[in-house]
XYZ file of C-alpha atoms in Angstrom:
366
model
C -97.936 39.719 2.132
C -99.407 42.672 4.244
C -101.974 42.940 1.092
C -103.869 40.040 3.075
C -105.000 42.775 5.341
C -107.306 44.680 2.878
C -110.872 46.248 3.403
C -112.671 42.709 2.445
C -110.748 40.779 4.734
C -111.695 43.751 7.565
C -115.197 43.248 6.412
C -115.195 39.854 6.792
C -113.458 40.147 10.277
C -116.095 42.329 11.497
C -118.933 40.160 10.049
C -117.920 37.300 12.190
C -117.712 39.425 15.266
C -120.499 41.045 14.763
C -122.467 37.624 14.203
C -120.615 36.205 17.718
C -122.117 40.073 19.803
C -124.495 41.754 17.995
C -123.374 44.792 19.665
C -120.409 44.975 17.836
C -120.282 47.617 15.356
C -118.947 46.367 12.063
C -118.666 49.584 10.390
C -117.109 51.644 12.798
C -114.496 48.609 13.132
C -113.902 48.552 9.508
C -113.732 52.554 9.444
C -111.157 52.524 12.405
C -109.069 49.259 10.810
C -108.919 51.512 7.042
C -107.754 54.190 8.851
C -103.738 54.620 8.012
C -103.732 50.978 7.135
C -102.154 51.627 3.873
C -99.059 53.047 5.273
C -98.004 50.098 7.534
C -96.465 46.638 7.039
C -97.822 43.664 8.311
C -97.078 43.386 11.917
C -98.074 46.779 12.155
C -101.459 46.138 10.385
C -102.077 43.191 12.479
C -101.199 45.539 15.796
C -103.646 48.427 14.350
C -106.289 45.788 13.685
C -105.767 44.548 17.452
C -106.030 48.252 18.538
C -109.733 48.208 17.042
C -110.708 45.243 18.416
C -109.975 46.340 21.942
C -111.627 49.827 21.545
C -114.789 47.979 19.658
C -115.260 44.699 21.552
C -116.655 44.515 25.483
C -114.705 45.093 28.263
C -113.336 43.096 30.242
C -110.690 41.093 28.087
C -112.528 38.000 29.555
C -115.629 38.896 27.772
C -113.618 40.422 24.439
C -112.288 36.529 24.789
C -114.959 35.119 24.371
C -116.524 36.921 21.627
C -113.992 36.079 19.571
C -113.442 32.693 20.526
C -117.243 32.216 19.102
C -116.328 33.555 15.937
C -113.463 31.727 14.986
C -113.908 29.270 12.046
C -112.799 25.844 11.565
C -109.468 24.501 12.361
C -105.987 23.994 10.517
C -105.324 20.368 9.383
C -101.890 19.807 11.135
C -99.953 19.540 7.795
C -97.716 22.632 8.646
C -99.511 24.288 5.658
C -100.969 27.786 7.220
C -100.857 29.670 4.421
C -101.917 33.350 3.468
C -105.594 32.799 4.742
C -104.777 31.717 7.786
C -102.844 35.073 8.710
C -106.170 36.679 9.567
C -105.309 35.564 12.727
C -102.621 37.560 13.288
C -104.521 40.716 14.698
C -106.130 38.011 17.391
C -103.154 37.011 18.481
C -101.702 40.541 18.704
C -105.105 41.489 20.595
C -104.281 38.044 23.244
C -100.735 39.841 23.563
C -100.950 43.115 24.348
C -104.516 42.959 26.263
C -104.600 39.793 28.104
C -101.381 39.388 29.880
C -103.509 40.127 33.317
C -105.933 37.837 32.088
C -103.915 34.941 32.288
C -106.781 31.741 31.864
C -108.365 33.863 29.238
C -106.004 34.639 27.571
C -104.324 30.921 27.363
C -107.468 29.318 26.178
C -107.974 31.547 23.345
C -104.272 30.982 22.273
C -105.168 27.580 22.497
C -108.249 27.606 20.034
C -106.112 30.038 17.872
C -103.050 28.468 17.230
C -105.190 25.274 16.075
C -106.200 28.049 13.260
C -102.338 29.977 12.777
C -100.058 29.891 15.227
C -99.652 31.302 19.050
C -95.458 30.841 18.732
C -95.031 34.470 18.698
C -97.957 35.838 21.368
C -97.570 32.784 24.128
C -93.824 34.189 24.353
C -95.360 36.914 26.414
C -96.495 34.341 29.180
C -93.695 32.402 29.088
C -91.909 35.659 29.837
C -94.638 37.094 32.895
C -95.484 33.853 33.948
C -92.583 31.400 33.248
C -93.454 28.243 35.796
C -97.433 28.620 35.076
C -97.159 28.790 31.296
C -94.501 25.781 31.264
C -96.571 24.118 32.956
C -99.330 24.530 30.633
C -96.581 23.080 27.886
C -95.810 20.308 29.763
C -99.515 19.668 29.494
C -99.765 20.335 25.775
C -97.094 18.433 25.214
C -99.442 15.317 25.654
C -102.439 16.757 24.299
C -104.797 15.344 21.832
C -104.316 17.914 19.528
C -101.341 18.090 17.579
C -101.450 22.186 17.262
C -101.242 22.130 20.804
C -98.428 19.753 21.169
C -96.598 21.721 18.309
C -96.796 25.119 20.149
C -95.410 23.737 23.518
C -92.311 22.955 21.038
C -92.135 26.081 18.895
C -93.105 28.355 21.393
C -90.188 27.618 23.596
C -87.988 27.787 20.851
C -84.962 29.922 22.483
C -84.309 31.569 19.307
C -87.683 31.438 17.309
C -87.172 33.674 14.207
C -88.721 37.142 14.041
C -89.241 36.782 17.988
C -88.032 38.170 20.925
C -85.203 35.226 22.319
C -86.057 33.451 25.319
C -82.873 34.068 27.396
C -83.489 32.152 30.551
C -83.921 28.811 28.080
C -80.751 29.786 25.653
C -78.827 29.855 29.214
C -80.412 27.583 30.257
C -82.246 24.835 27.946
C -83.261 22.176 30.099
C -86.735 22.394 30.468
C -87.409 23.017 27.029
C -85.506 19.483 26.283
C -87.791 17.833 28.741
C -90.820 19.262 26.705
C -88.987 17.750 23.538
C -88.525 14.378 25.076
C -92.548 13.831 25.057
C -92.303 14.897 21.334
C -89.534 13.228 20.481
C -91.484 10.339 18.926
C -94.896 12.120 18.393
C -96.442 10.677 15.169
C -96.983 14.386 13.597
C -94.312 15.174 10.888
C -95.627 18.703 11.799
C -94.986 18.439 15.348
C -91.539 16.682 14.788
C -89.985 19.067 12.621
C -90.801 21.952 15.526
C -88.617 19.390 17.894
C -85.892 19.158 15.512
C -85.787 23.172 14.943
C -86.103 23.455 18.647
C -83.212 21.317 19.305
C -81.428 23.365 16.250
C -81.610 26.620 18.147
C -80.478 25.124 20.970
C -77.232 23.824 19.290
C -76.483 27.783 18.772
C -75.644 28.642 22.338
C -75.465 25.131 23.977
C -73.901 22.279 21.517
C -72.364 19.969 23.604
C -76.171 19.543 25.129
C -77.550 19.219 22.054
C -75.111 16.706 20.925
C -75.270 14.888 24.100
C -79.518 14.801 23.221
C -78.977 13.453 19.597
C -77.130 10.860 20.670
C -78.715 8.806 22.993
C -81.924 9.714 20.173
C -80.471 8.271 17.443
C -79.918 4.663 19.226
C -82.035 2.458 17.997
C -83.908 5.409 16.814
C -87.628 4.880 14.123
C -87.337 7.286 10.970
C -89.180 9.644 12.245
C -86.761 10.325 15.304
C -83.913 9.613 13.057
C -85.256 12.477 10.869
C -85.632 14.890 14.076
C -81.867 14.148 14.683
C -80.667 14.883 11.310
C -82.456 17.779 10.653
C -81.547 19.435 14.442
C -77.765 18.961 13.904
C -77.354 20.562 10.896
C -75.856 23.611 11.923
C -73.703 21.787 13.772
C -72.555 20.007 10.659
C -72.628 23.065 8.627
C -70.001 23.923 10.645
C -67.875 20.939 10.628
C -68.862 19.691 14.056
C -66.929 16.735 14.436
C -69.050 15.195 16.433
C -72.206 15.947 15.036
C -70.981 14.764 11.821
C -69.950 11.397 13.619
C -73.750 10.754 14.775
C -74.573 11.301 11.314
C -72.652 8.089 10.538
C -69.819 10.752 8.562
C -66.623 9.232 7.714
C -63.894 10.522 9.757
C -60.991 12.079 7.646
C -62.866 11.244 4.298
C -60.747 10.397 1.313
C -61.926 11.679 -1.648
C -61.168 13.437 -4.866
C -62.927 16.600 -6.639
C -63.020 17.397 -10.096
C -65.358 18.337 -12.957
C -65.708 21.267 -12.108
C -68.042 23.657 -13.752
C -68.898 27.180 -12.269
C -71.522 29.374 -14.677
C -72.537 32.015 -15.804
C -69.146 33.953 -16.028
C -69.419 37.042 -14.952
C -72.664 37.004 -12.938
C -75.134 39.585 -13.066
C -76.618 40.839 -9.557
C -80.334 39.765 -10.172
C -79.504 36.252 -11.928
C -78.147 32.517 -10.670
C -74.965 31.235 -10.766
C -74.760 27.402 -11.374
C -72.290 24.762 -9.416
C -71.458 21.221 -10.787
C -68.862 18.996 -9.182
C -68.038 15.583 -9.207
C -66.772 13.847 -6.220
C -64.829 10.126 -6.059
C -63.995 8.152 -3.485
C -60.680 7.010 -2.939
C -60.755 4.831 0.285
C -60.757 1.555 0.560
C -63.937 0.920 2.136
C -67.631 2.555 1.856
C -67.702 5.831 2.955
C -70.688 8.537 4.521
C -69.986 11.768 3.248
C -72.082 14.379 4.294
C -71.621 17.484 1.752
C -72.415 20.898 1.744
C -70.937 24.035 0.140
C -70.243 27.453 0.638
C -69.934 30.646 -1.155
C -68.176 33.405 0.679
C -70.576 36.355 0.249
C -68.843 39.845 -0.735
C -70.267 42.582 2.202
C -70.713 46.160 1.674
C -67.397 47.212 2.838
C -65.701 44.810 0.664
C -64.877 41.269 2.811
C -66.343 38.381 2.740
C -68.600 36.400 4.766
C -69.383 32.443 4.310
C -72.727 31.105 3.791
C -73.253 27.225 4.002
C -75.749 25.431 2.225
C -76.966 22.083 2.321
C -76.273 19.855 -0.854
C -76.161 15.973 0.195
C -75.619 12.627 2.050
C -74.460 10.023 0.505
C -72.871 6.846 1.385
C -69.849 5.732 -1.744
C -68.441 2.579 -2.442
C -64.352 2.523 -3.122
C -64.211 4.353 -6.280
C -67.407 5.178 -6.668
C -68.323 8.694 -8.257
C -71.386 11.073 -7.834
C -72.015 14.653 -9.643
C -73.802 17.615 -7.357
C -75.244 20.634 -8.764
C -76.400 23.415 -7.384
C -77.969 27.120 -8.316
C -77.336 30.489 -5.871
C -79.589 32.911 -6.777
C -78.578 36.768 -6.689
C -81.842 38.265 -6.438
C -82.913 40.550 -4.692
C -84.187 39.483 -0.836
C -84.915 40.560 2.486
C -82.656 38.323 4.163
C -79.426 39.099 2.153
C -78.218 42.141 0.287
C -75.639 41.335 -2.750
C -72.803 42.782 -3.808
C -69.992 42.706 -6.705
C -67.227 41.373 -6.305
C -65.006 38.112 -6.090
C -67.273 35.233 -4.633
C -65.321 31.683 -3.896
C -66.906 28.427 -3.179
C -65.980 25.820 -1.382
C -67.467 22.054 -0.967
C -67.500 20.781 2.696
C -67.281 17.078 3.248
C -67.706 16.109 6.567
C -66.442 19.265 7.545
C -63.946 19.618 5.333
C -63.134 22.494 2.957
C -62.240 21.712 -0.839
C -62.134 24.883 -2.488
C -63.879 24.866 -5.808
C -62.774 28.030 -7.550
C -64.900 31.185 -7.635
C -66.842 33.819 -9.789
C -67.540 37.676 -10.246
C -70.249 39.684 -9.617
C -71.100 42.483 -11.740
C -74.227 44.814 -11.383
């Protein structure tokens, strides 16, 4: 991904500056960008990239601002799709960041035109933490905007515990103004927009559940699909990890009766690298239709030999007295970023509404 960053994407950078101030040197900028580029990762190149920018475009940040608020190109369709060439963006954002937090207005309308073209969730975090009251404000107003990337980024840029971010302490202690923001947004018509709300409310759940319970509740009365959605997808943590009443505002039976068997658990061994695949079939044995919520876990083996759980979604599903369902699933053993493997002894477990059923279990070669 930090390939994106290469010398025609530079050139192209400095063509559209250049075209917005004719003073600005292009080449220079390119020379100064290609210089130790190749030995950083991306948030690194996009910092380097910012450093040019500041030592090539005018002075004061108000004027730098501008210039590159004239040479932005069109905006984002507000699908949620950014993609790869969106991300030349990032080195304007990382310019807004570290050079205009004592330009405050300048600095929040260029976010402003450039999160309609990436995102400004990372850089507005910085105002939010010099300025809290102004910049909230400012979200309270985007939170009504016309624009749905603006009304997005008053969600997702108060997210307490926005990944790869710094965490907004003073909102995990204390969440709720962000939940006012999310109560304008709780309806907006922007799939987009809505599933920022529901990962909001998600991180949220992490240091303040009954809250977020207490929020999902009175939502889900009476609640349109795409608030009903926004519910569902905020309290899954919550039901990952058997909250009781999270799993009740789900519609989840309480103390489901059911019974597990087919069970088929392959390949055996498992080589790090490959997939292991899960099959299961579950029946209900109570005597009236039952909501089962159902998720499953494999107990990860660590590097010094224990294991830690990690729960994945699988399905909801609503079963009539006696009625059966199969559920498959495949966890990969790849190499990733996120998670490092390790042989060993794995074990799996189905949750249903909560509620461990162990499944059996697997090795792990390399």
């Amino acid at each position: 991904m930090k390939d994106v960053f290469n010398l025609a994407l530079l050139r192209e950078i400095a063509d559209e500056l250049h075209r917005a101030h004719a003073p600005f040197d292009a080449d220079a900028f390119v020379a100064r960008c290609m210089d130790g580029l190749d030995r950083l990762e991306l948030t690194a190149r996009a910092a380097h990239i910012a450093e040019a920018m500041h030592a090539h475009l005018p002075r004061p940040f108000a004027e730098a601002a501008a210039v590159i608020e004239a040479a932005l190109g069109p905006e984002l369709p507000a699908d949620g799709k950014i993609g790869h060439a969106a991300m030349r963006y990032m080195p304007h954002l990382a310019f807004v960041q570290t050079y205009g937090l004592d330009d405050y207005e300048a600095a929040i309308r260029l976010q402003a035109e450039l999160t309609k073209r990436f995102t400004a969730e990372f850089s507005i975090r910085a105002f939010l933490e010099k300025y809290p009251e102004r910049t909230y404000a400012r979200m309270l107003a985007w939170a009504v905007d016309d624009n749905a990337h603006l009304r997005r980024l008053a969600s997702e840029g108060t997210r307490p515990r926005l990944p790869w971010a710094p965490r907004l302490r003073a909102y995990q202690h204390d969440p709720r103004p962000v939940l006012e923001l999310l109560e304008l947004l709780k309806d907006d018509p922007v799939p987009y927009v809505r599933r920022s709300v529901a990962n909001n409310l998600n991180d949220i759940a992490k240091d303040n559940p009954a809250l977020t319970i207490a929020t999902c509740r009175r939502w889900a009365k009476h609640a349109p699909e795409g608030r009903a959605w926004i519910v569902r997808h905020a309290l899954r943590s919550l039901v990952k990890a058997g909250d009781r009443d999270a799993i009740r505002i789900l519609g989840g039976a309480e103390n489901p009766s059911v019974r597990i068997g087919r069970i088929a658990i392959a390949p055996q061994p498992v080589v790090l690298g490959d997939a292991v695949r899960l099959s299961f079939a579950i029946e209900s044995t109570a005597p009236q239709p039952q909501r089962l919520l159902i998720d499953y876990a494999v107990h990860f083996v660590k590097a010094n030999g224990g294991a830690r759980p990690k729960v994945f979604k699988l399905r909801a599903l609503t079963l009539q007295p006696g009625e059966k369902a199969v559920l498959s699933a495949a966890v990969s053993f790849a190499a990733m970023t996120t998670r490092r493997h390790f042989p060993g002894h794995h074990r799996i477990d189905a949750l249903i509404n909560g509620e461990a059923h162990p499944l059996g279990g697997f090795e792990v070669t390399g």
